[in-house]
Amino acid sequence: MKLRRIDEDLWELPAEGGMKVPGRIYAAGPPAPDDPSLQQVANVAHLPGILRFSLAMPDYHWGYGFPIGGVAAVDPEIGAISPGGVGYDINCGVRVVTTALHEEELRPRLRQVVAQLFRDVPTGVGASRAIPALADDELDGVLAGGARWAAARGFAAAPDDPSRCEEGGRLPQADPAAVSDRARARGRDQLGTLGSGNHFLELDRVAEIYAPDAAAAFGLLPGAVAIQIHSGSRGLGYQVCDESLAALTPRMRDFGPDYAALPDPQLACAPVRSDAGRRYLAAMQAAANFAFANRQVMTGLAVRALCRSLGLSEGELGARVLYDVCHNVAKLETHAVDGAPREVLVHRKGATRAFGPGDPRVPAPYRAVGQPVLIPGDMGRYSYVLAGTDRAMRDTFGSSCHGAGRLLSRGQALKLARGRSIDRELAARGIEVLSRGRKTLGEEMSEAYKDVAQVVAVMHRAGLSRLVARLEPLGVIKG
DNA sequence: ATGTCC
């Protein structure tokens, strides 16, 4: 593939053949020309109605149809919405909850606290029953209300947590009726559960501050303990994606020649303004709200677990949501295109919204410095908090990277972990880890991931987000 | 990511 370097960390794939726009890849070095995910960047550029670029963030890698780390905005009047541009785990995302606790107060009780979290937050692939199974009207409330539903029922660090989530913790065009009975059945008893794979609930210490102005606005103090939660929409979101793909894949010819000519069946999509497109958008937003509610319920469970195991009142713990971001979502957002504001549909698949300073969609306490951009790393090293920029608004539809990205496949990682005790290795470095599955720790060990410091360095240099703080893990629970 | 194959 012809790659042209157009800036220090930015590479362009010229629009060729059926590509409607060029590809743009943010990367520290030249992308490997034989990387199949590069072809996926080019494939996404065929999407009907795509605007300006098919984008890839520096943590990009192969995914279903779209690369993970991909961003594509379309004109909703003529463009397409694609389930593969969102991913199976709809609104997989991450939140950080700050506390008034100092790491030195936590360390002597760390084992007990992690054990309490592990008891109170179900983990693992089939985890269920964090809270009683939801009746139909309650599930409707979750699907329509997102984090607000959970906070209103007392699952919260602070009552106004949802105001510090992306979109206020609720996508407005969600339609619970667009979610199938089967998807509902899978979600009914899974709210408040973590899941498996790279999902985690962590206790972190604020290890370093890079931007004192933004860190102060975000409430990040050196040595303070923060809770970080990475999870998504569990079986409900998976089911919505699966059913949507099954419905759309055979229909590409019906939607016209641009659809029939798409270079990969995994790019199955529908016109945003068609019945099929509207139905997916409504179901996907409902699943996204389930994920917002899921992280909000786990926030409540974690706060109670910390208070119980440390003998603190909630006031003494002083927890509140810093921010909550979607990593897998398609959203109608207003962006400047050719100098004029217009509504576009932005697919972010393994990418994070990164709105800049002054944007009214950034919560008031953070508006002067830009939206918090939460980038988890791996369980043995660190995670980062960044802030969105004007440059991201101009160049990437207000988007940034979402994590480290895998270096080794799960199989390769397991092979490397054979005969080792990953939890003991982490404990020797002061990190307490409890995990349900015996395989997960091997698949998720640090060596399986790229160094997220290198990924966020690209975002900082390219000006798409600026570094604010580094978090380091003290305790982790996993699936 | 996922009742990792209804």
PDB file of N, CA and C in Angstrom, chain A residues 106 110 113-114 117 201-205 225-228 306 472-477:
ATOM      1  N   LEU A 106      -4.256   3.353  52.165  1.00  0.00           N
ATOM      2  CA  LEU A 106      -4.803   2.143  51.554  1.00  0.00           C
ATOM      3  C   LEU A 106      -3.855   0.951  51.689  1.00  0.00           C
ATOM      4  N   LEU A 110      -4.686  -3.167  51.688  1.00  0.00           N
ATOM      5  CA  LEU A 110      -4.922  -3.375  50.258  1.00  0.00           C
ATOM      6  C   LEU A 110      -5.505  -4.758  49.943  1.00  0.00           C
ATOM      7  N   VAL A 113      -9.128  -4.982  50.921  1.00  0.00           N
ATOM      8  CA  VAL A 113      -9.977  -4.136  50.081  1.00  0.00           C
ATOM      9  C   VAL A 113     -10.204  -4.790  48.720  1.00  0.00           C
ATOM     10  N   VAL A 114      -9.140  -5.324  48.132  1.00  0.00           N
ATOM     11  CA  VAL A 114      -9.274  -5.983  46.827  1.00  0.00           C
ATOM     12  C   VAL A 114     -10.166  -7.221  46.956  1.00  0.00           C
ATOM     13  N   LEU A 117     -13.760  -6.028  47.033  1.00  0.00           N
ATOM     14  CA  LEU A 117     -14.197  -5.657  45.674  1.00  0.00           C
ATOM     15  C   LEU A 117     -14.518  -6.914  44.852  1.00  0.00           C
ATOM     16  N   LEU A 201     -11.432  -3.740  37.088  1.00  0.00           N
ATOM     17  CA  LEU A 201     -11.711  -2.691  38.069  1.00  0.00           C
ATOM     18  C   LEU A 201     -10.433  -2.550  38.887  1.00  0.00           C
ATOM     19  N   GLU A 202      -9.887  -1.356  38.925  1.00  0.00           N
ATOM     20  CA  GLU A 202      -8.559  -1.121  39.499  1.00  0.00           C
ATOM     21  C   GLU A 202      -8.602  -0.064  40.579  1.00  0.00           C
ATOM     22  N   LEU A 203      -7.726  -0.202  41.556  1.00  0.00           N
ATOM     23  CA  LEU A 203      -7.403   0.903  42.458  1.00  0.00           C
ATOM     24  C   LEU A 203      -6.046   1.431  42.013  1.00  0.00           C
ATOM     25  N   ASP A 204      -5.987   2.705  41.709  1.00  0.00           N
ATOM     26  CA  ASP A 204      -4.762   3.328  41.199  1.00  0.00           C
ATOM     27  C   ASP A 204      -4.270   4.394  42.174  1.00  0.00           C
ATOM     28  N   ARG A 205      -2.989   4.713  42.064  1.00  0.00           N
ATOM     29  CA  ARG A 205      -2.450   5.911  42.715  1.00  0.00           C
ATOM     30  C   ARG A 205      -2.141   6.942  41.642  1.00  0.00           C
ATOM     31  N   VAL A 225      -5.754   8.105  45.805  1.00  0.00           N
ATOM     32  CA  VAL A 225      -6.252   6.839  45.252  1.00  0.00           C
ATOM     33  C   VAL A 225      -7.423   7.128  44.312  1.00  0.00           C
ATOM     34  N   ALA A 226      -7.415   6.492  43.167  1.00  0.00           N
ATOM     35  CA  ALA A 226      -8.536   6.592  42.223  1.00  0.00           C
ATOM     36  C   ALA A 226      -9.019   5.181  41.887  1.00  0.00           C
ATOM     37  N   ILE A 227     -10.302   5.078  41.562  1.00  0.00           N
ATOM     38  CA  ILE A 227     -10.884   3.815  41.078  1.00  0.00           C
ATOM     39  C   ILE A 227     -11.014   3.949  39.566  1.00  0.00           C
ATOM     40  N   GLN A 228     -10.571   2.921  38.846  1.00  0.00           N
ATOM     41  CA  GLN A 228     -10.725   2.942  37.389  1.00  0.00           C
ATOM     42  C   GLN A 228     -11.521   1.695  36.974  1.00  0.00           C
ATOM     43  N   LEU A 306     -15.221  -0.297  49.353  1.00  0.00           N
ATOM     44  CA  LEU A 306     -14.100   0.441  49.948  1.00  0.00           C
ATOM     45  C   LEU A 306     -14.465   0.939  51.346  1.00  0.00           C
ATOM     46  N   GLU A 472      -0.977   4.683  38.432  1.00  0.00           N
ATOM     47  CA  GLU A 472      -0.319   3.378  38.533  1.00  0.00           C
ATOM     48  C   GLU A 472      -1.142   2.447  39.410  1.00  0.00           C
ATOM     49  N   PRO A 473      -1.267   1.168  39.024  1.00  0.00           N
ATOM     50  CA  PRO A 473      -2.156   0.257  39.741  1.00  0.00           C
ATOM     51  C   PRO A 473      -1.622  -0.168  41.100  1.00  0.00           C
ATOM     52  N   LEU A 474      -2.542  -0.260  42.069  1.00  0.00           N
ATOM     53  CA  LEU A 474      -2.250  -0.819  43.394  1.00  0.00           C
ATOM     54  C   LEU A 474      -2.964  -2.151  43.554  1.00  0.00           C
ATOM     55  N   GLY A 475      -4.201  -2.217  43.075  1.00  0.00           N
ATOM     56  CA  GLY A 475      -5.002  -3.438  43.188  1.00  0.00           C
ATOM     57  C   GLY A 475      -5.902  -3.569  41.976  1.00  0.00           C
ATOM     58  N   VAL A 476      -6.121  -4.814  41.524  1.00  0.00           N
ATOM     59  CA  VAL A 476      -6.892  -5.054  40.305  1.00  0.00           C
ATOM     60  C   VAL A 476      -7.807  -6.256  40.516  1.00  0.00           C
ATOM     61  N   ILE A 477      -9.060  -6.158  40.061  1.00  0.00           N
ATOM     62  CA  ILE A 477      -9.876  -7.375  39.906  1.00  0.00           C
ATOM     63  C   ILE A 477     -10.203  -7.544  38.434  1.00  0.00           C
TER      64      ILE A 477
END
